[in-house]
mmCIF file of C-alpha atoms in Angstrom:
data_model
loop_
_atom_site.group_PDB
_atom_site.id
_atom_site.type_symbol
_atom_site.label_atom_id
_atom_site.label_comp_id
_atom_site.label_asym_id
_atom_site.label_seq_id
_atom_site.Cartn_x
_atom_site.Cartn_y
_atom_site.Cartn_z
ATOM 1 C CA UNK A 1 64.961 -9.029 -79.801
ATOM 2 C CA UNK A 2 67.418 -6.136 -79.622
ATOM 3 C CA UNK A 3 69.768 -7.021 -76.753
ATOM 4 C CA UNK A 4 70.526 -3.338 -76.198
ATOM 5 C CA UNK A 5 66.849 -2.504 -75.676
ATOM 6 C CA UNK A 6 66.159 -2.344 -71.953
ATOM 7 C CA UNK A 7 65.507 0.376 -69.407
ATOM 8 C CA UNK A 8 66.001 -0.064 -65.672
ATOM 9 C CA UNK A 9 64.258 3.268 -65.083
ATOM 10 C CA UNK A 10 61.161 2.241 -67.070
ATOM 11 C CA UNK A 11 61.154 -1.139 -65.320
ATOM 12 C CA UNK A 12 61.251 0.601 -61.930
ATOM 13 C CA UNK A 13 58.136 2.515 -63.042
ATOM 14 C CA UNK A 14 56.383 -0.798 -63.733
ATOM 15 C CA UNK A 15 56.991 -1.368 -67.450
ATOM 16 C CA UNK A 16 59.372 -4.159 -68.486
ATOM 17 C CA UNK A 17 60.085 -3.855 -72.215
ATOM 18 C CA UNK A 18 61.978 -7.154 -72.229
ATOM 19 C CA UNK A 19 58.805 -8.930 -71.038
ATOM 20 C CA UNK A 20 57.106 -7.570 -74.146
ATOM 21 C CA UNK A 21 59.778 -9.101 -76.366
ATOM 22 C CA UNK A 22 59.424 -12.417 -74.551
ATOM 23 C CA UNK A 23 55.624 -12.343 -75.033
ATOM 24 C CA UNK A 24 56.050 -11.801 -78.782
ATOM 25 C CA UNK A 25 58.434 -14.760 -79.004
ATOM 26 C CA UNK A 26 55.957 -16.997 -77.162
ATOM 27 C CA UNK A 27 52.967 -15.989 -79.280
ATOM 28 C CA UNK A 28 54.639 -16.498 -82.663
ATOM 29 C CA UNK A 29 53.815 -20.212 -82.748
ATOM 30 C CA UNK A 30 50.126 -19.421 -82.278
ATOM 31 C CA UNK A 31 50.082 -16.615 -84.847
ATOM 32 C CA UNK A 32 51.681 -18.971 -87.385
ATOM 33 C CA UNK A 33 48.554 -21.175 -87.292
ATOM 34 C CA UNK A 34 46.478 -18.361 -88.751
ATOM 35 C CA UNK A 35 48.608 -17.374 -91.725
ATOM 36 C CA UNK A 36 46.877 -17.378 -95.102
ATOM 37 C CA UNK A 37 48.030 -16.716 -98.667
ATOM 38 C CA UNK A 38 47.098 -13.042 -98.333
ATOM 39 C CA UNK A 39 49.558 -12.298 -95.536
ATOM 40 C CA UNK A 40 52.484 -10.194 -96.756
ATOM 41 C CA UNK A 41 54.247 -9.351 -93.486
ATOM 42 C CA UNK A 42 54.843 -11.144 -90.225
ATOM 43 C CA UNK A 43 54.145 -9.613 -86.808
ATOM 44 C CA UNK A 44 56.614 -7.113 -85.431
ATOM 45 C CA UNK A 45 56.436 -4.373 -88.033
ATOM 46 C CA UNK A 46 54.644 -1.046 -87.725
ATOM 47 C CA UNK A 47 51.716 -2.170 -89.835
ATOM 48 C CA UNK A 48 50.137 -5.460 -90.827
ATOM 49 C CA UNK A 49 50.261 -6.060 -94.586
ATOM 50 C CA UNK A 50 47.651 -8.109 -96.431
ATOM 51 C CA UNK A 51 47.003 -8.652 -100.134
ATOM 52 C CA UNK A 52 43.249 -9.227 -100.706
ATOM 53 C CA UNK A 53 42.046 -11.552 -103.434
ATOM 54 C CA UNK A 54 39.607 -9.741 -105.730
ATOM 55 C CA UNK A 55 39.240 -12.657 -108.155
ATOM 56 C CA UNK A 56 35.678 -13.030 -109.410
ATOM 57 C CA UNK A 57 34.533 -9.785 -107.792
ATOM 58 C CA UNK A 58 32.939 -6.988 -109.807
ATOM 59 C CA UNK A 59 32.807 -4.407 -107.029
ATOM 60 C CA UNK A 60 34.711 -5.465 -103.879
ATOM 61 C CA UNK A 61 33.627 -3.832 -100.633
ATOM 62 C CA UNK A 62 35.643 -3.895 -97.392
ATOM 63 C CA UNK A 63 33.671 -4.676 -94.241
ATOM 64 C CA UNK A 64 35.045 -4.066 -90.752
ATOM 65 C CA UNK A 65 33.978 -5.002 -87.235
ATOM 66 C CA UNK A 66 35.443 -4.266 -83.813
ATOM 67 C CA UNK A 67 34.572 -5.364 -80.292
ATOM 68 C CA UNK A 68 35.912 -6.576 -76.978
ATOM 69 C CA UNK A 69 34.989 -9.299 -74.529
ATOM 70 C CA UNK A 70 33.455 -7.129 -71.812
ATOM 71 C CA UNK A 71 33.186 -8.234 -68.211
ATOM 72 C CA UNK A 72 33.335 -11.910 -69.167
ATOM 73 C CA UNK A 73 37.033 -11.270 -68.567
ATOM 74 C CA UNK A 74 36.263 -11.229 -64.831
ATOM 75 C CA UNK A 75 35.380 -14.938 -65.077
ATOM 76 C CA UNK A 76 38.730 -15.648 -66.713
ATOM 77 C CA UNK A 77 40.480 -13.783 -63.898
ATOM 78 C CA UNK A 78 38.620 -15.738 -61.207
ATOM 79 C CA UNK A 79 39.411 -19.067 -62.866
ATOM 80 C CA UNK A 80 42.924 -18.037 -63.906
ATOM 81 C CA UNK A 81 42.149 -19.463 -67.357
ATOM 82 C CA UNK A 82 43.172 -17.304 -70.301
ATOM 83 C CA UNK A 83 43.452 -19.572 -73.351
ATOM 84 C CA UNK A 84 39.840 -19.312 -74.593
ATOM 85 C CA UNK A 85 38.890 -15.681 -73.988
ATOM 86 C CA UNK A 86 40.605 -14.743 -77.256
ATOM 87 C CA UNK A 87 38.096 -16.899 -79.142
ATOM 88 C CA UNK A 88 35.362 -14.656 -77.761
ATOM 89 C CA UNK A 89 37.159 -11.543 -78.968
ATOM 90 C CA UNK A 90 37.475 -12.854 -82.517
ATOM 91 C CA UNK A 91 33.918 -14.199 -82.519
ATOM 92 C CA UNK A 92 32.380 -10.871 -81.581
ATOM 93 C CA UNK A 93 34.053 -9.292 -84.620
ATOM 94 C CA UNK A 94 33.888 -11.935 -87.361
ATOM 95 C CA UNK A 95 30.299 -12.904 -86.534
ATOM 96 C CA UNK A 96 29.339 -9.284 -87.221
ATOM 97 C CA UNK A 97 31.296 -9.169 -90.479
ATOM 98 C CA UNK A 98 29.673 -12.339 -91.846
ATOM 99 C CA UNK A 99 26.188 -10.847 -91.381
ATOM 100 C CA UNK A 100 26.456 -8.893 -94.632
ATOM 101 C CA UNK A 101 27.964 -11.837 -96.482
ATOM 102 C CA UNK A 102 31.603 -10.800 -96.162
ATOM 103 C CA UNK A 103 34.538 -13.185 -95.870
ATOM 104 C CA UNK A 104 36.760 -12.159 -92.925
ATOM 105 C CA UNK A 105 40.360 -11.719 -94.091
ATOM 106 C CA UNK A 106 42.514 -10.536 -91.217
ATOM 107 C CA UNK A 107 42.392 -9.660 -87.529
ATOM 108 C CA UNK A 108 44.348 -7.514 -85.078
ATOM 109 C CA UNK A 109 44.093 -7.604 -81.296
ATOM 110 C CA UNK A 110 44.837 -5.154 -78.493
ATOM 111 C CA UNK A 111 45.750 -6.338 -74.997
ATOM 112 C CA UNK A 112 46.180 -3.828 -72.170
ATOM 113 C CA UNK A 113 47.425 -5.134 -68.830
ATOM 114 C CA UNK A 114 48.695 -3.956 -65.488
ATOM 115 C CA UNK A 115 51.714 -6.268 -65.678
ATOM 116 C CA UNK A 116 53.039 -8.061 -68.725
ATOM 117 C CA UNK A 117 53.409 -11.716 -67.826
ATOM 118 C CA UNK A 118 54.649 -13.216 -71.120
ATOM 119 C CA UNK A 119 53.180 -16.664 -70.504
ATOM 120 C CA UNK A 120 49.730 -15.190 -69.783
ATOM 121 C CA UNK A 121 49.852 -12.945 -72.845
ATOM 122 C CA UNK A 122 50.809 -15.949 -74.971
ATOM 123 C CA UNK A 123 47.809 -17.875 -73.609
ATOM 124 C CA UNK A 124 45.485 -15.008 -74.529
ATOM 125 C CA UNK A 125 46.912 -14.885 -78.047
ATOM 126 C CA UNK A 126 46.592 -18.668 -78.284
ATOM 127 C CA UNK A 127 42.838 -18.176 -77.927
ATOM 128 C CA UNK A 128 42.851 -15.364 -80.463
ATOM 129 C CA UNK A 129 44.670 -17.643 -82.906
ATOM 130 C CA UNK A 130 42.163 -20.453 -82.378
ATOM 131 C CA UNK A 131 39.343 -18.000 -83.021
ATOM 132 C CA UNK A 132 41.050 -16.825 -86.193
ATOM 133 C CA UNK A 133 41.435 -20.399 -87.436
ATOM 134 C CA UNK A 134 37.724 -20.953 -86.827
ATOM 135 C CA UNK A 135 36.910 -17.606 -88.413
ATOM 136 C CA UNK A 136 39.181 -18.093 -91.445
ATOM 137 C CA UNK A 137 41.216 -14.989 -90.586
ATOM 138 C CA UNK A 138 44.917 -14.247 -90.405
ATOM 139 C CA UNK A 139 46.500 -12.424 -87.490
ATOM 140 C CA UNK A 140 48.541 -9.666 -89.138
ATOM 141 C CA UNK A 141 49.454 -7.699 -86.016
ATOM 142 C CA UNK A 142 48.390 -6.477 -82.618
ATOM 143 C CA UNK A 143 49.461 -4.524 -79.586
ATOM 144 C CA UNK A 144 50.259 -5.342 -75.978
ATOM 145 C CA UNK A 145 50.292 -2.344 -73.652
ATOM 146 C CA UNK A 146 51.664 -2.585 -70.126
ATOM 147 C CA UNK A 147 49.850 0.060 -68.053
ATOM 148 C CA UNK A 148 50.796 -0.088 -64.355
ATOM 149 C CA UNK A 149 48.603 2.054 -62.148
ATOM 150 C CA UNK A 150 45.774 1.904 -64.679
ATOM 151 C CA UNK A 151 44.987 -1.824 -64.512
ATOM 152 C CA UNK A 152 45.577 -4.113 -61.519
ATOM 153 C CA UNK A 153 48.655 -6.285 -62.063
ATOM 154 C CA UNK A 154 46.656 -9.486 -62.531
ATOM 155 C CA UNK A 155 44.003 -8.040 -64.876
ATOM 156 C CA UNK A 156 43.816 -7.022 -68.523
ATOM 157 C CA UNK A 157 41.447 -5.863 -71.225
ATOM 158 C CA UNK A 158 41.141 -7.428 -74.662
ATOM 159 C CA UNK A 159 39.723 -6.004 -77.873
ATOM 160 C CA UNK A 160 40.230 -6.494 -81.574
ATOM 161 C CA UNK A 161 38.971 -5.814 -85.046
ATOM 162 C CA UNK A 162 38.308 -7.764 -88.208
ATOM 163 C CA UNK A 163 38.368 -6.727 -91.858
ATOM 164 C CA UNK A 164 36.480 -8.730 -94.456
ATOM 165 C CA UNK A 165 35.512 -8.429 -98.100
ATOM 166 C CA UNK A 166 32.360 -8.986 -100.146
ATOM 167 C CA UNK A 167 31.308 -8.310 -103.721
ATOM 168 C CA UNK A 168 28.602 -5.628 -103.704
ATOM 169 C CA UNK A 169 26.459 -7.887 -105.908
ATOM 170 C CA UNK A 170 26.478 -10.534 -103.158
ATOM 171 C CA UNK A 171 25.960 -8.316 -100.125
ATOM 172 C CA UNK A 172 23.240 -9.350 -97.699
ATOM 173 C CA UNK A 173 21.192 -6.329 -96.647
ATOM 174 C CA UNK A 174 17.630 -7.531 -96.097
ATOM 175 C CA UNK A 175 16.327 -5.751 -99.180
ATOM 176 C CA UNK A 176 14.872 -8.982 -100.593
ATOM 177 C CA UNK A 177 12.943 -9.954 -97.461
ATOM 178 C CA UNK A 178 9.313 -10.927 -98.016
ATOM 179 C CA UNK A 179 6.435 -11.952 -95.801
ATOM 180 C CA UNK A 180 6.548 -15.716 -95.429
ATOM 181 C CA UNK A 181 10.339 -16.014 -95.420
ATOM 182 C CA UNK A 182 11.569 -18.488 -92.810
ATOM 183 C CA UNK A 183 13.760 -17.450 -89.875
ATOM 184 C CA UNK A 184 16.401 -20.022 -88.963
ATOM 185 C CA UNK A 185 18.232 -19.972 -85.654
ATOM 186 C CA UNK A 186 21.793 -21.250 -85.292
ATOM 187 C CA UNK A 187 22.456 -22.561 -81.774
ATOM 188 C CA UNK A 188 24.709 -20.690 -79.380
ATOM 189 C CA UNK A 189 27.268 -22.362 -77.125
ATOM 190 C CA UNK A 190 26.082 -20.504 -74.045
ATOM 191 C CA UNK A 191 25.993 -16.923 -72.818
ATOM 192 C CA UNK A 192 28.653 -15.997 -75.396
ATOM 193 C CA UNK A 193 30.142 -12.574 -74.524
ATOM 194 C CA UNK A 194 27.171 -10.418 -73.570
ATOM 195 C CA UNK A 195 25.175 -9.696 -70.443
ATOM 196 C CA UNK A 196 27.953 -10.551 -68.011
ATOM 197 C CA UNK A 197 27.390 -7.514 -65.823
ATOM 198 C CA UNK A 198 23.955 -8.979 -65.071
ATOM 199 C CA UNK A 199 25.367 -12.521 -64.808
ATOM 200 C CA UNK A 200 27.954 -11.438 -62.249
ATOM 201 C CA UNK A 201 25.315 -9.620 -60.228
ATOM 202 C CA UNK A 202 22.966 -12.635 -60.272
ATOM 203 C CA UNK A 203 25.584 -15.120 -59.069
ATOM 204 C CA UNK A 204 27.739 -12.747 -56.974
ATOM 205 C CA UNK A 205 30.707 -14.537 -58.488
ATOM 206 C CA UNK A 206 33.849 -15.367 -56.547
ATOM 207 C CA UNK A 207 36.580 -18.006 -56.688
ATOM 208 C CA UNK A 208 34.498 -20.391 -54.582
ATOM 209 C CA UNK A 209 31.250 -20.430 -56.528
ATOM 210 C CA UNK A 210 32.806 -20.403 -60.027
ATOM 211 C CA UNK A 211 34.299 -23.775 -59.107
ATOM 212 C CA UNK A 212 30.978 -25.196 -57.882
ATOM 213 C CA UNK A 213 29.658 -28.118 -59.912
ATOM 214 C CA UNK A 214 26.094 -27.527 -61.119
ATOM 215 C CA UNK A 215 24.122 -30.673 -61.892
ATOM 216 C CA UNK A 216 21.803 -29.159 -64.513
ATOM 217 C CA UNK A 217 24.786 -27.730 -66.388
ATOM 218 C CA UNK A 218 26.924 -30.866 -66.228
ATOM 219 C CA UNK A 219 29.970 -28.750 -65.317
ATOM 220 C CA UNK A 220 31.070 -26.060 -62.916
ATOM 221 C CA UNK A 221 29.403 -22.663 -63.077
ATOM 222 C CA UNK A 222 32.672 -21.066 -64.160
ATOM 223 C CA UNK A 223 33.181 -23.560 -66.980
ATOM 224 C CA UNK A 224 29.676 -22.917 -68.276
ATOM 225 C CA UNK A 225 30.083 -19.153 -68.177
ATOM 226 C CA UNK A 226 33.550 -19.216 -69.751
ATOM 227 C CA UNK A 227 32.424 -21.413 -72.675
ATOM 228 C CA UNK A 228 33.730 -19.607 -75.786
ATOM 229 C CA UNK A 229 31.417 -17.780 -78.145
ATOM 230 C CA UNK A 230 30.535 -19.865 -81.175
ATOM 231 C CA UNK A 231 32.014 -18.648 -84.456
ATOM 232 C CA UNK A 232 29.591 -18.934 -87.381
ATOM 233 C CA UNK A 233 31.822 -17.984 -90.325
ATOM 234 C CA UNK A 234 32.315 -21.447 -91.865
ATOM 235 C CA UNK A 235 28.712 -22.731 -91.562
ATOM 236 C CA UNK A 236 27.296 -19.427 -92.774
ATOM 237 C CA UNK A 237 29.597 -19.401 -95.795
ATOM 238 C CA UNK A 238 28.456 -22.938 -96.614
ATOM 239 C CA UNK A 239 24.850 -21.824 -96.274
ATOM 240 C CA UNK A 240 25.394 -18.789 -98.514
ATOM 241 C CA UNK A 241 26.799 -21.036 -101.212
ATOM 242 C CA UNK A 242 23.823 -23.404 -101.002
ATOM 243 C CA UNK A 243 20.851 -21.019 -100.881
ATOM 244 C CA UNK A 244 20.055 -17.326 -101.085
ATOM 245 C CA UNK A 245 20.339 -15.862 -97.599
ATOM 246 C CA UNK A 246 18.253 -12.700 -97.428
ATOM 247 C CA UNK A 247 19.182 -11.304 -94.010
ATOM 248 C CA UNK A 248 21.361 -12.200 -91.024
ATOM 249 C CA UNK A 249 21.455 -11.058 -87.390
ATOM 250 C CA UNK A 250 24.200 -11.748 -84.852
ATOM 251 C CA UNK A 251 22.377 -12.046 -81.516
ATOM 252 C CA UNK A 252 24.563 -10.223 -79.007
ATOM 253 C CA UNK A 253 23.918 -7.693 -76.231
ATOM 254 C CA UNK A 254 20.277 -6.629 -76.320
ATOM 255 C CA UNK A 255 19.166 -10.148 -77.144
ATOM 256 C CA UNK A 256 16.265 -10.806 -79.496
ATOM 257 C CA UNK A 257 14.546 -7.453 -79.022
ATOM 258 C CA UNK A 258 17.479 -5.327 -80.138
ATOM 259 C CA UNK A 259 19.332 -7.508 -82.642
ATOM 260 C CA UNK A 260 16.736 -9.291 -84.744
ATOM 261 C CA UNK A 261 14.989 -6.047 -85.807
ATOM 262 C CA UNK A 262 18.344 -4.861 -87.225
ATOM 263 C CA UNK A 263 17.991 -7.412 -90.037
ATOM 264 C CA UNK A 264 14.428 -6.394 -90.880
ATOM 265 C CA UNK A 265 13.385 -3.856 -93.502
ATOM 266 C CA UNK A 266 10.821 -1.155 -92.852
ATOM 267 C CA UNK A 267 7.366 -2.688 -92.817
ATOM 268 C CA UNK A 268 8.658 -6.161 -91.924
ATOM 269 C CA UNK A 269 8.486 -7.952 -88.582
ATOM 270 C CA UNK A 270 10.202 -11.080 -87.293
ATOM 271 C CA UNK A 271 7.623 -13.328 -85.644
ATOM 272 C CA UNK A 272 9.465 -15.715 -83.314
ATOM 273 C CA UNK A 273 7.957 -18.921 -81.941
ATOM 274 C CA UNK A 274 9.494 -19.174 -78.463
ATOM 275 C CA UNK A 275 8.644 -22.885 -78.246
ATOM 276 C CA UNK A 276 11.053 -23.479 -81.137
ATOM 277 C CA UNK A 277 13.960 -21.631 -79.506
ATOM 278 C CA UNK A 278 16.592 -24.171 -78.304
ATOM 279 C CA UNK A 279 16.903 -22.558 -74.873
ATOM 280 C CA UNK A 280 19.959 -23.658 -72.900
ATOM 281 C CA UNK A 281 19.986 -24.670 -69.206
ATOM 282 C CA UNK A 282 22.353 -21.827 -68.260
ATOM 283 C CA UNK A 283 19.622 -19.305 -69.083
ATOM 284 C CA UNK A 284 17.082 -21.110 -66.910
ATOM 285 C CA UNK A 285 19.587 -21.006 -64.063
ATOM 286 C CA UNK A 286 20.255 -17.301 -64.555
ATOM 287 C CA UNK A 287 16.551 -16.484 -64.671
ATOM 288 C CA UNK A 288 15.672 -18.618 -61.638
ATOM 289 C CA UNK A 289 18.574 -17.394 -59.508
ATOM 290 C CA UNK A 290 18.133 -13.737 -60.377
ATOM 291 C CA UNK A 291 14.317 -13.773 -60.557
ATOM 292 C CA UNK A 292 14.589 -12.054 -63.914
ATOM 293 C CA UNK A 293 11.431 -11.370 -65.985
ATOM 294 C CA UNK A 294 11.101 -13.261 -69.271
ATOM 295 C CA UNK A 295 11.146 -10.041 -71.278
ATOM 296 C CA UNK A 296 14.453 -8.983 -69.713
ATOM 297 C CA UNK A 297 16.004 -12.364 -70.466
ATOM 298 C CA UNK A 298 15.185 -12.036 -74.174
ATOM 299 C CA UNK A 299 16.278 -8.395 -74.072
ATOM 300 C CA UNK A 300 19.726 -9.264 -72.669
ATOM 301 C CA UNK A 301 20.845 -12.761 -73.717
ATOM 302 C CA UNK A 302 20.895 -14.912 -76.858
ATOM 303 C CA UNK A 303 18.827 -17.568 -75.034
ATOM 304 C CA UNK A 304 20.391 -20.365 -77.098
ATOM 305 C CA UNK A 305 20.328 -18.743 -80.540
ATOM 306 C CA UNK A 306 23.545 -16.971 -81.528
ATOM 307 C CA UNK A 307 22.646 -16.124 -85.112
ATOM 308 C CA UNK A 308 19.401 -15.774 -87.063
ATOM 309 C CA UNK A 309 19.097 -15.834 -90.842
ATOM 310 C CA UNK A 310 16.182 -15.476 -93.237
ATOM 311 C CA UNK A 311 15.619 -17.607 -96.341
ATOM 312 C CA UNK A 312 12.709 -18.145 -98.712
ATOM 313 C CA UNK A 313 10.226 -20.786 -97.581
ATOM 314 C CA UNK A 314 11.155 -22.943 -100.589
ATOM 315 C CA UNK A 315 14.813 -22.931 -99.448
ATOM 316 C CA UNK A 316 14.204 -23.629 -95.754
ATOM 317 C CA UNK A 317 14.594 -27.411 -95.872
ATOM 318 C CA UNK A 318 17.813 -27.193 -97.901
ATOM 319 C CA UNK A 319 19.139 -24.496 -95.571
ATOM 320 C CA UNK A 320 18.537 -26.627 -92.494
ATOM 321 C CA UNK A 321 20.159 -29.652 -94.131
ATOM 322 C CA UNK A 322 23.182 -27.595 -95.204
ATOM 323 C CA UNK A 323 23.647 -26.256 -91.694
ATOM 324 C CA UNK A 324 23.293 -29.766 -90.267
ATOM 325 C CA UNK A 325 26.074 -30.941 -92.563
ATOM 326 C CA UNK A 326 28.123 -28.013 -91.271
ATOM 327 C CA UNK A 327 27.664 -29.216 -87.690
ATOM 328 C CA UNK A 328 24.894 -26.808 -86.732
ATOM 329 C CA UNK A 329 21.678 -28.145 -85.184
ATOM 330 C CA UNK A 330 19.793 -25.195 -86.609
ATOM 331 C CA UNK A 331 16.019 -24.901 -86.299
ATOM 332 C CA UNK A 332 13.256 -22.835 -87.878
ATOM 333 C CA UNK A 333 12.223 -20.391 -85.147
ATOM 334 C CA UNK A 334 9.768 -18.150 -86.945
ATOM 335 C CA UNK A 335 8.843 -16.222 -90.051
ATOM 336 C CA UNK A 336 8.868 -12.776 -91.575
ATOM 337 C CA UNK A 337 5.501 -10.990 -91.475
ATOM 338 C CA UNK A 338 4.257 -7.564 -92.462
ATOM 339 C CA UNK A 339 4.257 -4.981 -89.669
ATOM 340 C CA UNK A 340 6.285 -2.297 -87.961
ATOM 341 C CA UNK A 341 7.033 -4.031 -84.639
ATOM 342 C CA UNK A 342 10.480 -5.269 -85.687
ATOM 343 C CA UNK A 343 10.157 -8.441 -83.639
ATOM 344 C CA UNK A 344 7.297 -10.264 -81.934
ATOM 345 C CA UNK A 345 7.980 -13.111 -79.517
ATOM 346 C CA UNK A 346 5.023 -15.436 -79.120
#
C-alpha cells in the first residue's frame, strides 16, 4: 500500500481508496491457495500473467467462459453470508469450459459494490478461491469497484471469467454422437445459480423465512437455497481419461429443455427417462409452493442433474464406475435417439 495514496474528497463522495487496499491485503491469503505452476504474476498488477503448458498438444485451443451469480446474491444479502457465493461464480464459468473438454487454467473476478467493506470483500474472494481450488484454476487478478449511488451500500454484484485450454484433437463437440449412446446425469447440489427470480417470487423471501427450518430439506430454507453450485471439473476430467465422452451439457438456466439440446447434433434427440432423474426435495418444495407446471420446472431448473454427458453404450458401465470413484452418484437418465426434437422428457 502506498501511504501517500488517499483522497479525503473522494472519500466524501463515497469512495474510500484505502478500503480497497485493505481488501486486497485481506484477500491475498485466499488467492495464494489457487496458485499453480503457470502463474507468472501475483495480484496487483495491471494484467494477470499466465504461462500455459502446451506439452503433448498438437493444436492447442483456448476456451473461455464468463458468467455471474444472478439474483442468488439476494439470498446472500438476506443471510449476511458471503463466503460461498464466489464458488457459484467460478462454477458457472468452469462448468461451461469443461463441456468441450478443456482444462480451466485461470480465473478473474469482478466485484462491484455500493460500499467497500474490506472484510466482506475478503469473504467473497474466499469463496472464489475455494471455487478455483475445486475447479483447478488460478486466480490471476480481478477488480473491486466501489460505486456509491449505483448500488445500495450493503449490496454488490459478482461476475467472473475463466480461460481454459484443449487440444483440438481432443475437443468434445458432439460430432461422434450416435443413436443408442447413453446419457449420464451428474447430480446437482441444489438449485445452483439459476432460476432465482422465480424462486424469490415463489417464497417471497425475507430475513424471517430464509431462517425457517424446513423438515423435508433438513435445513433452513436459506441454507438450502444458498448451497453452492457443484463444480464438475475434476470428475469430468477423470471421466474423459477413462472413456470417450462424446458430448456434454451444463444444465443451467433454461433447464433440460434449453441446455440438453445444445449438446445434440442435427438429427439427434436426447430421450430422458424422468423416473431416473435424481430429483431433489428443494424442487418439490418450489413446485408445490408456487404451483408451477411440470414443464416449467424442467424449463427453468436443473431438477437434480447439473451436468449431462453422452458415452457409447459399451462404455456406460465404466463411465458410471469412474464417476462413482470420483464421488459422483451419477445415473443413466436416457439415451440418444434419431429425431429433430432436441430433447424428449418421458
